[in-house]
Each structure stands twice: as structure tokens, then as C-alpha cells.
mmCIF file of C-alpha atoms and ligand atoms in Angstrom:
data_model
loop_
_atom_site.group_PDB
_atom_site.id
_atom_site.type_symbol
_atom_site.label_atom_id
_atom_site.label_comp_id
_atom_site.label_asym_id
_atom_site.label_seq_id
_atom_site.Cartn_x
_atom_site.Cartn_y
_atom_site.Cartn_z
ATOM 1 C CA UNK A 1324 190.351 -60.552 -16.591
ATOM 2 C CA UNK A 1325 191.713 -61.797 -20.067
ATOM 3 C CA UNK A 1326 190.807 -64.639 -21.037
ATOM 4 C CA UNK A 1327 192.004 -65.851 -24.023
ATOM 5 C CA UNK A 1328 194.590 -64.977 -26.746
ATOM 6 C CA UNK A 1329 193.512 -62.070 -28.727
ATOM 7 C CA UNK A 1330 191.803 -63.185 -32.126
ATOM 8 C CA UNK A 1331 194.451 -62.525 -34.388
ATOM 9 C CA UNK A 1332 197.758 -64.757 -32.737
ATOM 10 C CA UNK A 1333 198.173 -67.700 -35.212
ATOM 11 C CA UNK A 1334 196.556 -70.835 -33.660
ATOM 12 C CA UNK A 1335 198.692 -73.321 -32.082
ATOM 13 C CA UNK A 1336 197.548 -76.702 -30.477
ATOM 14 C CA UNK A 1337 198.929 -79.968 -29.233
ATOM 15 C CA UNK A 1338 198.569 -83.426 -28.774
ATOM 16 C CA UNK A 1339 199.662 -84.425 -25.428
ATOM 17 C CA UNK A 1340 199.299 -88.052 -24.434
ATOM 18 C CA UNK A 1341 200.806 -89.442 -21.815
ATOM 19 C CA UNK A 1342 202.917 -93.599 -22.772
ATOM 20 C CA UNK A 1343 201.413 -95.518 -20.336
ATOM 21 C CA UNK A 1344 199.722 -97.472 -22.988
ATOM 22 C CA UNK A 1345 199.129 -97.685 -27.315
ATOM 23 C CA UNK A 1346 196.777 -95.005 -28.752
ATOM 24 C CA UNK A 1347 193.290 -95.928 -29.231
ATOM 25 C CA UNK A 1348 190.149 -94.355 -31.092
ATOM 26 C CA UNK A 1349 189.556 -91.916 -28.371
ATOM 27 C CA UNK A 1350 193.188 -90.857 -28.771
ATOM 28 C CA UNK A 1351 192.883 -90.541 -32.066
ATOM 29 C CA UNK A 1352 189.893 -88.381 -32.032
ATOM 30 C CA UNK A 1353 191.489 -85.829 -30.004
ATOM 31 C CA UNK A 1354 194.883 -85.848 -31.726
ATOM 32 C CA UNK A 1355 192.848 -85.052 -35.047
ATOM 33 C CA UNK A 1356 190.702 -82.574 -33.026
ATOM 34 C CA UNK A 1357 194.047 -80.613 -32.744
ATOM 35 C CA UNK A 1358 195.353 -81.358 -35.557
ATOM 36 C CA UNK A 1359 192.194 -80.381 -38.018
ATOM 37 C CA UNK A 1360 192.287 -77.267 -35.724
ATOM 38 C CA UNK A 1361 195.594 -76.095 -36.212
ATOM 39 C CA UNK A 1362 195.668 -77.140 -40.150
ATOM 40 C CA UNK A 1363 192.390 -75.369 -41.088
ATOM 41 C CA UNK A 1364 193.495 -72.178 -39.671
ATOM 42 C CA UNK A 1365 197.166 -72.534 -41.329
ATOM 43 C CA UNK A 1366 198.293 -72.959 -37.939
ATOM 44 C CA UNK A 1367 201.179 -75.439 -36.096
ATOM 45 C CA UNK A 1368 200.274 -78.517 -34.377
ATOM 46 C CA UNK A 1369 202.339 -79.760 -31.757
ATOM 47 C CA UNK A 1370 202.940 -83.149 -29.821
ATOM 48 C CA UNK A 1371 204.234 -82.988 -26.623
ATOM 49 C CA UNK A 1372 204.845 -86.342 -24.568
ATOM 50 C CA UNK A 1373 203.576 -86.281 -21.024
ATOM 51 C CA UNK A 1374 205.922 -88.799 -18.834
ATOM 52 C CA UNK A 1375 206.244 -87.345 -15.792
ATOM 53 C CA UNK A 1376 205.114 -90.505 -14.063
ATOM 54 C CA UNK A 1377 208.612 -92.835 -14.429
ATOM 55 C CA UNK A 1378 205.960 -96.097 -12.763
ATOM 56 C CA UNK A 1379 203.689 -95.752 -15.845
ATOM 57 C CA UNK A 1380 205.342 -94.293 -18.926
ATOM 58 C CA UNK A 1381 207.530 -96.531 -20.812
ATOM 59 C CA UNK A 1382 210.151 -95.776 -23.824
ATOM 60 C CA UNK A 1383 207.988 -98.678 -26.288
ATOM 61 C CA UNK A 1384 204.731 -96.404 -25.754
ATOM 62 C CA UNK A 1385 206.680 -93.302 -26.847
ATOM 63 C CA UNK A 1386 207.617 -94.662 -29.945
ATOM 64 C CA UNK A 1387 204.404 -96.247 -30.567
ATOM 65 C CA UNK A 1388 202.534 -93.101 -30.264
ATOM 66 C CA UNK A 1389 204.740 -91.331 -33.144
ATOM 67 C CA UNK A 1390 204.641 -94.444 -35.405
ATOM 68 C CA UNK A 1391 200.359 -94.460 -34.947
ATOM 69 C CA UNK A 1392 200.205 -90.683 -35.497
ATOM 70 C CA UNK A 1393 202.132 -91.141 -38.805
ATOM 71 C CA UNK A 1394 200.116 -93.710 -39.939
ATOM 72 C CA UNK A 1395 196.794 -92.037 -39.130
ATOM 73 C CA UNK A 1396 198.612 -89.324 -41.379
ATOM 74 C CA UNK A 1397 199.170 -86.602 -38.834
ATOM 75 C CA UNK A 1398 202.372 -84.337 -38.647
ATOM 76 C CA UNK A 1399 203.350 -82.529 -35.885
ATOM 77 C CA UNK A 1400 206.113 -78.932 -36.058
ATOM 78 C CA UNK A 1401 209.130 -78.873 -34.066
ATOM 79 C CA UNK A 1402 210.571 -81.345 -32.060
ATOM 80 C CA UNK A 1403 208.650 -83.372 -29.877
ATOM 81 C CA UNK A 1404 208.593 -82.170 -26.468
ATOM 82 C CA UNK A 1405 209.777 -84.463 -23.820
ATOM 83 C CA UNK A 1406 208.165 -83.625 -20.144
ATOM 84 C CA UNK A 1407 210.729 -85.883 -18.207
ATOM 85 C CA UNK A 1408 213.649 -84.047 -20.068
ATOM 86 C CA UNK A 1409 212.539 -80.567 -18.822
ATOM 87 C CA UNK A 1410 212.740 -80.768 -14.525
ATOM 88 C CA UNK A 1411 214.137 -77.492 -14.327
ATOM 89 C CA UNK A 1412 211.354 -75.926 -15.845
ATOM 90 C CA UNK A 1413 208.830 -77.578 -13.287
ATOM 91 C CA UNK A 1414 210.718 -76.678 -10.437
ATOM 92 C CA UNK A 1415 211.749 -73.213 -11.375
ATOM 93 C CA UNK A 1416 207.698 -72.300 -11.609
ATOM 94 C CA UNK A 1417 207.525 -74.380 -8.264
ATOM 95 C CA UNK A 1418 209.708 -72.378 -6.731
ATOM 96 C CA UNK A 1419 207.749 -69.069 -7.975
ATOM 97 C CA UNK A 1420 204.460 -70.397 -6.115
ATOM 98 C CA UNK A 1421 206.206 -71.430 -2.602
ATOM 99 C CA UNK A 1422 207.832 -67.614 -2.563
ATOM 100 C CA UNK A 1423 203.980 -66.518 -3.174
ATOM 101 C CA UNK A 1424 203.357 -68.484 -0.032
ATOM 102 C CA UNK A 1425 200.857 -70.491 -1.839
ATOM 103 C CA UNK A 1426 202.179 -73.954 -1.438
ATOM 104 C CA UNK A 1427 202.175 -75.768 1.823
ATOM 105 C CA UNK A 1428 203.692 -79.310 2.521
ATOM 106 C CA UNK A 1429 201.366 -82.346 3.434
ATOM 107 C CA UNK A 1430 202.064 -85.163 5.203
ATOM 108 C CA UNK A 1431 199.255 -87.184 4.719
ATOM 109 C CA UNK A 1432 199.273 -90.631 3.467
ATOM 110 C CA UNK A 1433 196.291 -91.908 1.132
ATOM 111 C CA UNK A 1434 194.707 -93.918 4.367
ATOM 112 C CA UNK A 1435 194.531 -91.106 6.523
ATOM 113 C CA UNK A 1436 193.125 -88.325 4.174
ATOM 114 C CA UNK A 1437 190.218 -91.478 3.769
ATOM 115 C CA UNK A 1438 190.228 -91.790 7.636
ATOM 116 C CA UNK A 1439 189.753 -88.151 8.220
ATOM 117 C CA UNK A 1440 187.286 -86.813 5.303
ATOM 118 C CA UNK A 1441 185.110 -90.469 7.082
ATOM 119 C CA UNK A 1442 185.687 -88.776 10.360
ATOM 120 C CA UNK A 1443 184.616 -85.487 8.849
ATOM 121 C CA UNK A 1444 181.505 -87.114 7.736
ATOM 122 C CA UNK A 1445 180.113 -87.717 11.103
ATOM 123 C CA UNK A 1446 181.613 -84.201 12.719
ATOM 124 C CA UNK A 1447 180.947 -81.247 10.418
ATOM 125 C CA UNK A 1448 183.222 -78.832 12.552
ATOM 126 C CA UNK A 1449 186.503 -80.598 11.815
ATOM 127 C CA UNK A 1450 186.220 -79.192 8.327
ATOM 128 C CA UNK A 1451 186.219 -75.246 9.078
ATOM 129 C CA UNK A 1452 186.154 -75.088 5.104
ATOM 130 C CA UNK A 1453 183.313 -75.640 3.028
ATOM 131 C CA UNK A 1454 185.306 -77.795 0.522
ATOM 132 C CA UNK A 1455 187.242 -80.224 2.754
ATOM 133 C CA UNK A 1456 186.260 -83.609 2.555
ATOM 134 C CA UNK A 1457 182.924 -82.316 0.015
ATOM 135 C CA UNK A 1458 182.355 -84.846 -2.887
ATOM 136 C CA UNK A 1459 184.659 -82.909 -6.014
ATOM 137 C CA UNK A 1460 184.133 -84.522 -9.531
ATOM 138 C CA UNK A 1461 187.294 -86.649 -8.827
ATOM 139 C CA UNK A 1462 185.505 -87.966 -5.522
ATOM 140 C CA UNK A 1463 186.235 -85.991 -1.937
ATOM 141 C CA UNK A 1464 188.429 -83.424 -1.301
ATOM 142 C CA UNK A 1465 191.261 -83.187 0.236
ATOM 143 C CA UNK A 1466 190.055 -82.239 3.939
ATOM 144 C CA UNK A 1467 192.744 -79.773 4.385
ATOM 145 C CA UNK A 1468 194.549 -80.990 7.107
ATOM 146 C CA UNK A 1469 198.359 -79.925 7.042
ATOM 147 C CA UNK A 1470 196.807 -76.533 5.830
ATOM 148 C CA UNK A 1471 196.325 -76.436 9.319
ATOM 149 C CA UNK A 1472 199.457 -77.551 10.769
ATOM 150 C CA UNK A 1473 201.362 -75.378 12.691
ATOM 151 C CA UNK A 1474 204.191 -74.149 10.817
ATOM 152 C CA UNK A 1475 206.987 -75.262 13.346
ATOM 153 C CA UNK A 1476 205.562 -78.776 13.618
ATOM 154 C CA UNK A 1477 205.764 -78.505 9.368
ATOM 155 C CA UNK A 1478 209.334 -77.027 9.273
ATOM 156 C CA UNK A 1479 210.577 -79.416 11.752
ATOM 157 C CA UNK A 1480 208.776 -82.738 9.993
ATOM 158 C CA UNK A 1481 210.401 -81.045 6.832
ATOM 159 C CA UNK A 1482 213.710 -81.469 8.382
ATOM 160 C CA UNK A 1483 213.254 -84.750 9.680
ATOM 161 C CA UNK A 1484 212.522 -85.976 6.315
ATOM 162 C CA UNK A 1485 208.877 -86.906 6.154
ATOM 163 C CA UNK A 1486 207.638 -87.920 3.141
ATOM 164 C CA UNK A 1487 205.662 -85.047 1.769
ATOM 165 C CA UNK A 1488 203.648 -83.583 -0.983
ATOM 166 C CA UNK A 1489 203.369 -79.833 -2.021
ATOM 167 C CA UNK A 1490 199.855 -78.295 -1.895
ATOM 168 C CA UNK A 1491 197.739 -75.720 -3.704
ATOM 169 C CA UNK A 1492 196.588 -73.588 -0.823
ATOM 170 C CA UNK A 1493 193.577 -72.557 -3.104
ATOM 171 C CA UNK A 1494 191.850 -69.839 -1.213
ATOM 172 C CA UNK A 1495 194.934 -68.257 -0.403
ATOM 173 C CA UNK A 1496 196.299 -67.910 -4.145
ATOM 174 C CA UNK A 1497 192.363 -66.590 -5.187
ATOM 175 C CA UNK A 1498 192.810 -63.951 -2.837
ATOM 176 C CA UNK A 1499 196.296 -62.513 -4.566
ATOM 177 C CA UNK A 1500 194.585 -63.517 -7.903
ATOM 178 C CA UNK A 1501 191.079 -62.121 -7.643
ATOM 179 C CA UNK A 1502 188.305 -63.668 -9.641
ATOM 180 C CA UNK A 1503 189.376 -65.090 -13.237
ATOM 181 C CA UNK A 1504 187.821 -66.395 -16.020
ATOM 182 C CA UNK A 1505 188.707 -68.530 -19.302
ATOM 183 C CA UNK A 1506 186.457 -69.166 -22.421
ATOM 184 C CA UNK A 1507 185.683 -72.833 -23.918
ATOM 185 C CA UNK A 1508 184.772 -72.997 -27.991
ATOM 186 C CA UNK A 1509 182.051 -75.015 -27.008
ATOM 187 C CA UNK A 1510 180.867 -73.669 -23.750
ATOM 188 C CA UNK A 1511 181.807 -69.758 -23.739
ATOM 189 C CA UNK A 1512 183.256 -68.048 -21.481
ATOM 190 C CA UNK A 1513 183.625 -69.469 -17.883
ATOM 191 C CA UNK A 1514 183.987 -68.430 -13.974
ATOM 192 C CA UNK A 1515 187.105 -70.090 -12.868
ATOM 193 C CA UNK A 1516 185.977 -72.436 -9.996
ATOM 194 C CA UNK A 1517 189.752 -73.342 -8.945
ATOM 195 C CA UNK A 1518 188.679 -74.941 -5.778
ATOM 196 C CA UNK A 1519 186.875 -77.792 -8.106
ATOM 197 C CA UNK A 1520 189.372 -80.158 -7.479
ATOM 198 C CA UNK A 1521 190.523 -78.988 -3.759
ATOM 199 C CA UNK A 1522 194.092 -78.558 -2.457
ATOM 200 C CA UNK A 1523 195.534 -80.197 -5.443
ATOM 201 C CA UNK A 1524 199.087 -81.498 -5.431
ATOM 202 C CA UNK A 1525 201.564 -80.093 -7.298
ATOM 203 C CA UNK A 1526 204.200 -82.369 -6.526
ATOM 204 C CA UNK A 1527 205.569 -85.445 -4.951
ATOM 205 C CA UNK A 1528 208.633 -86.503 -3.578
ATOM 206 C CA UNK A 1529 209.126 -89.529 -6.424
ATOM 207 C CA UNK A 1530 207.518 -87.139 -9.242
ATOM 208 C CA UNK A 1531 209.021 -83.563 -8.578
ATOM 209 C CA UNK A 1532 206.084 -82.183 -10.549
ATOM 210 C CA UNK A 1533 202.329 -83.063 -11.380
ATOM 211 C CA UNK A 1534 200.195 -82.924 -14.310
ATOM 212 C CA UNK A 1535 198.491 -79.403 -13.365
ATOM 213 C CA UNK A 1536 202.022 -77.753 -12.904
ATOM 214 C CA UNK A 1537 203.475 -78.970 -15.989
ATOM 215 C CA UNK A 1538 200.743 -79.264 -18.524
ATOM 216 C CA UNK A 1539 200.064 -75.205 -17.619
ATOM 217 C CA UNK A 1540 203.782 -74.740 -17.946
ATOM 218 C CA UNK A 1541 204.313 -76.389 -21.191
ATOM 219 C CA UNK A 1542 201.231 -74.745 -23.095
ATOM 220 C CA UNK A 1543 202.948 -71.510 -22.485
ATOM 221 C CA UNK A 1544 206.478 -72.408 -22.912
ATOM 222 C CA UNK A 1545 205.195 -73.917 -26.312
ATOM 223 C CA UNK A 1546 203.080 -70.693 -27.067
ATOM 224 C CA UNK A 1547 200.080 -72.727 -27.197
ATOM 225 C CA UNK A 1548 197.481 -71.024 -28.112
ATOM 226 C CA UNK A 1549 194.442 -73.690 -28.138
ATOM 227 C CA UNK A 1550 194.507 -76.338 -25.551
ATOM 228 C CA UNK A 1551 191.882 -78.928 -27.219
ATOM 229 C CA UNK A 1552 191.502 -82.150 -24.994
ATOM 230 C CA UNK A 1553 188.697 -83.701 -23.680
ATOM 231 C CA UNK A 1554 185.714 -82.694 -21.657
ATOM 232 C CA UNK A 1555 187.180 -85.013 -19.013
ATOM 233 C CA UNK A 1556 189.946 -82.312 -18.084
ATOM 234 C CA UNK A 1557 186.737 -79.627 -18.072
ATOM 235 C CA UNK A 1558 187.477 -79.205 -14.253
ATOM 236 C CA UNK A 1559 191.504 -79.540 -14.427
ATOM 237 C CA UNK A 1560 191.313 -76.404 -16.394
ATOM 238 C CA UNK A 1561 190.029 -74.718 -13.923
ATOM 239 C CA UNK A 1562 193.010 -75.180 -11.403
ATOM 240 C CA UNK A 1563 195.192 -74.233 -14.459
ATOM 241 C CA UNK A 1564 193.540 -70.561 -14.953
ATOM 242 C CA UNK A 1565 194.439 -70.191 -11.670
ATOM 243 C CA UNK A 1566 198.492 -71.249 -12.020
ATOM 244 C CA UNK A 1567 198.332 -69.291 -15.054
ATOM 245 C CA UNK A 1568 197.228 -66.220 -13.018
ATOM 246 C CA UNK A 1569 199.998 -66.720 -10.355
ATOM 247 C CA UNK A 1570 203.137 -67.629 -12.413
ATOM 248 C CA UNK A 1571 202.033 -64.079 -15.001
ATOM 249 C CA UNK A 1572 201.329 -67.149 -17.972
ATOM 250 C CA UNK A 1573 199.853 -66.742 -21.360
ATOM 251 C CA UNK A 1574 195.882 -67.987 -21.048
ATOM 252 C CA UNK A 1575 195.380 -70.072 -24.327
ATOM 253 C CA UNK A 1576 191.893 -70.676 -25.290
ATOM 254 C CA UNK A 1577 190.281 -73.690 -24.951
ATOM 255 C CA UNK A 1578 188.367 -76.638 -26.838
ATOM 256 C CA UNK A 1579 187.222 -80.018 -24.606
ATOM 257 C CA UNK A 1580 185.989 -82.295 -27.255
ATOM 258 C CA UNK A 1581 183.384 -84.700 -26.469
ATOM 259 C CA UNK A 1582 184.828 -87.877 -25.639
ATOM 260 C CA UNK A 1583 183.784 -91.501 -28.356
ATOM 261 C CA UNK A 1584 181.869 -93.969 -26.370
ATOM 262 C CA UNK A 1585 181.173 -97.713 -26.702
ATOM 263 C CA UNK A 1586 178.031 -99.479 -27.690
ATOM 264 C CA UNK A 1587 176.810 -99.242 -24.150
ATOM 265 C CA UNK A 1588 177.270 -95.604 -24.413
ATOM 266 C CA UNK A 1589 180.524 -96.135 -22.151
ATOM 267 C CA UNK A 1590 183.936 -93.123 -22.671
ATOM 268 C CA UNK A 1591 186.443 -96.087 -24.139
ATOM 269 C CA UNK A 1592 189.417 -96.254 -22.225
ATOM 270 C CA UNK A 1593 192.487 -98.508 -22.776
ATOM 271 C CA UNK A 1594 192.031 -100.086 -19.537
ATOM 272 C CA UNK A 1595 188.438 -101.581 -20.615
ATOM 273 C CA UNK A 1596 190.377 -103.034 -24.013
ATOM 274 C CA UNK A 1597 189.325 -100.102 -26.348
ATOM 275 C CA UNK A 1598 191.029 -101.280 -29.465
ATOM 276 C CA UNK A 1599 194.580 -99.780 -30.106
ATOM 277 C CA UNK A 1600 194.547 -98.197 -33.352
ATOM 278 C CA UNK A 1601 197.880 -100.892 -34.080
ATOM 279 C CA UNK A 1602 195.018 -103.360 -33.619
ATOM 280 C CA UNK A 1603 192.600 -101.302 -36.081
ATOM 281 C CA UNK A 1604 195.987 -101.548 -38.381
ATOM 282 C CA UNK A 1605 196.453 -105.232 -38.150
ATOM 283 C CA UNK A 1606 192.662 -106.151 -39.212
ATOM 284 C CA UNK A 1607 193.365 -104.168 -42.229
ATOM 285 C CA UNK A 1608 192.139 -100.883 -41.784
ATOM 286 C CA UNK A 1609 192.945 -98.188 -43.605
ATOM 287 C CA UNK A 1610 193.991 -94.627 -42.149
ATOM 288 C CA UNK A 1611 191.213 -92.926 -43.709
ATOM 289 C CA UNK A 1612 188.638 -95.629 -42.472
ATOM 290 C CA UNK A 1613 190.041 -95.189 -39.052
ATOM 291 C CA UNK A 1614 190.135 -91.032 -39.240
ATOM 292 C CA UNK A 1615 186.215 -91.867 -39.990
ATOM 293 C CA UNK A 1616 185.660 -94.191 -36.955
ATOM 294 C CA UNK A 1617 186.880 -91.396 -34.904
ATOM 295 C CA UNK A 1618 184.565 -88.795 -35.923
ATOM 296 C CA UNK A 1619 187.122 -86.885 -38.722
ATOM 297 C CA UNK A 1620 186.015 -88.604 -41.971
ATOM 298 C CA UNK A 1621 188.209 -87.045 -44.718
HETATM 299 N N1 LIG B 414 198.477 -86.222 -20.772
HETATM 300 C C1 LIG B 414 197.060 -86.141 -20.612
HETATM 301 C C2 LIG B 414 196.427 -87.471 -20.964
HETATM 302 O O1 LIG B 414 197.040 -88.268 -21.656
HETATM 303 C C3 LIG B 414 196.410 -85.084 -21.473
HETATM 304 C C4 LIG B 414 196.796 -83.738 -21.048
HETATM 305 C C5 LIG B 414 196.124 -82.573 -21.769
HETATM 306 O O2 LIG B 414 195.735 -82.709 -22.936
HETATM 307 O O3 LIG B 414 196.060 -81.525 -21.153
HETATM 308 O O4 LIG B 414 195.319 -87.703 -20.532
#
């Protein structure tokens, strides 16, 4: 049960935001987070773009995030990695997990996982697990349906075509797995709970891979060795231990920063107008005020 990298590997984070919209001060929090890490310790700091999602990532937001990061007055080592650029490596580790036999297709569409975990509500026994349809931290899990589908009937909608996502069958990669654990600088060492999040989806027929698969993947193709983000990918991490454990992956230590709030005590988020730092920039702030507004003054 290892858990983290052993005390003496140099330390190497990342920044990995995803450009579905300008950096903000929670953004720039974390990215210093990493970067202070890294830089105390005479480690590298990395910045890896996460665009998986071709709806919501756009080219402007890339090049925005580079340009803010330079004018906070972070650096980054290496080339930027590009997640859309790298498919083969998503697949490839795909691949590995449907020869375990942990991966199973669903068919379900969005309104009838909601119709069944409702259905589930008022008849217990439809949901021989304890998880399916529970309330997760994300809201209910996935009820488990096409983990129960007869493999003919799943072969043979395969072949027709169906549109279809691929599955973590979660009990049945803990039992080739065994118990696991990882350890959090600010919360010690931890039980991985991979069934937190349910069944999760690995990938989708328009995205051939999902942020689970490739963040794990890229932390370990990029010899991360501490993942700092924040505390609101706590229970994502969990799942990861567990992909970690089944593709034979480096486990990097961890560090899930608090995340900066609002007056009304509120995480800021882009989508409530938390002020892009280009914003900050415009009203004539200066770097080193701004590094202080996040919580790094100089
Ligand atoms: N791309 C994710 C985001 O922007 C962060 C992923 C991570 O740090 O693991 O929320």
C-alpha cells in the first residue's frame, strides 16, 4: 500500500486549468500554490492545459491563461502540455482497463439515469448495490443499470451503434486492487473510498476520454510528484488512487488547497463573475498586489 513518492524524489507540481474561461483569483491562488511549492523546494513547476472538452475549451482562453501566468510572474519548465494533442495516450490506458474487464458500456441517457435513481427512491430492491442511486458529493449515483445488462444485449447494442459511455465498474476493479490508500499534506494519510463518486465515466463517444482518465494519466506521464489543486477535487482523488492502482501508475502525493471565497463566504467561480485577473490588470493592479489578494503576498 504505497502511498506517496518516497521523501527524497525532487518535487514536481502543476497547474492544470482547463480554457473554458480567463483565470481568476481562485485560479491564481492555486497556480501559486504549485508554483511556491515547487520553487521552495528547488523543484519544477509545470502547466499542463486540460481541453479535452472541444464544446467548452477555446484557443483565446489558452493563450490567455499563459499571458496571466506571466504577468502574475509565474514560470512554468518544459513545454506546455496539451491534453487534446495526446489521444493516444488516453486510449492506450483505456484499452489497459477494458482487458482488466473493468469497464462496461452504458447506454443510458441523462433522463433515464434521473428516471430510474426516482424510481429507485420509492423501490429499494431495484438497487441490489448500496451505492446506486445514494446521494454522492456530486449529487446521486449512477444507479448501475447497464452494469446489469446482459452481455449479449450490450455486445449486440454495441454493434448496432448505440450511443454509449464507458464505465468504472468500481467494485469489480477494488477487488483486483485490494484496499489502497493516498496521503494529503493537509489531511494525512487517507482510505481510498473509490466508490465516492459511483460508476464514473471514463469516456464518451464525442470526448474519447474524461477528466479522471487523463488527469491520472498525465501526472504520471509528467512525473508529477505533487498534485496540489483544490479541496473541491478531495473526492476525484479518490477514483484516481484507484486508476493509479490498475494501470501500475506512479502515486504522487497530494495538496487540496482551500479554495478563496467571496464576501458572503461563497468559493468564487467564473460563472458568478469572480473578477478575471485581466480585469484586476486593467484597474491597475499590480502583480504583487494581486499575488497578495490571493493569499501569496511576496
Ligand atoms: N482542469 C481542472 C480544472 O480546471 C483541474 C484539474 C486538476 O488540478 O486536477 O478544474
Amino acid at each position: 500500500m504505497t502511498a506517496s513518492a518516497a521523501p527524497s524524489a525532487p518535487v514536481v507540481t502543476r497547474f492544470a486549468p482547463s480554457p473554458t474561461g480567463y483565470l481568476h483569483l481562485g485560479h491564481a491562488h492555486s497556480a501559486l500554490a504549485g508554483w511556491r511549492a515547487a520553487r521552495s523546494a528547488g523543484g519544477r513547476f509545470l502547466l499542463r492545459i486540460e481541453d479535452i472538452d472541444p464544446q467548452r475549451c477555446r484557443p483565446e482562453f489558452d493563450a490567455a491563461i499563459r499571458e496571466d501566468l506571466a504577468w502574475l510572474g509565474l514560470d512554468w519548465d518544459g513545454p506546455v502540455r496539451r491534453q487534446s494533442e495526446h489521444p493516444d495516450d488516453y486510449r492506450a490506458a483505456l484499452a489497459r482497463l477494458r482487458a482488466l474487464g473493468v469497464l462496461y458500456p452504458c447506454f443510458c441517457s441523462r433522463k433515464e439515469i434521473q428516471e430510474e435513481i426516482a424510481r429507485a427512491g420509492h423501490a429499494p430492491h431495484l438497487t441490489p448495490t448500496a451505492a446506486g442511486g445514494a446521494p454522492g458529493p456530486e449529487g446521486p449515483l449512477y444507479p448501475g443499470t447497464c452494469r446489469r445488462l446482459d452481455p449479449g444485449e450490450a455486445q449486440a447494442r454495441l454493434a448496432e451503434g448505440r450511443p454509449h459511455a464507458w464505465r468504472l465498474d468500481i467494485a469489480r476493479a477494488l477487488e483486483l486492487t485490494g484496499p489502497l490508500c493516498w496521503h494529503d499534506r493537509e489531511r494525512g494519510m487517507q482510505t481510498a473510498v473509490p466508490g465516492i463518486l459511483g460508476d464514473v465515466v471514463l469516456a464518451r463517444r464525442d470526448t474519447p476520454t474524461s477528466y479522471h482518465l487523463s488527469v491520472t494519466v498525465d501526472d504520471h506521464l509528467q512525473g508529477v510528484t505533487l498534485v496540489t489543486r483544490g479541496v473541491d477535487l478531495f473526492e476525484a482523488t479518490h477514483v484516481h488512487r484507484l486508476l493509479q492502482a490498475l494501470l501500475g501508475l506512479a502515486v504522487p502525493e497530494y495538496h487540496h488547497h482551500g479554495l478563496l471565497t467571496n464576501a458572503a463566504g461563497e468559493r468564487l467561480s467564473k460563472r458568478d463573475g469572480a473578477k478575471a485577473l485581466r480585469a484586476l490588470r486593467a484597474e491597475g493592479w499590480t502583480p504583487a498586489a494581486v499575488r497578495t489578494l490571493a493569499g501569496f503576498p511576496d
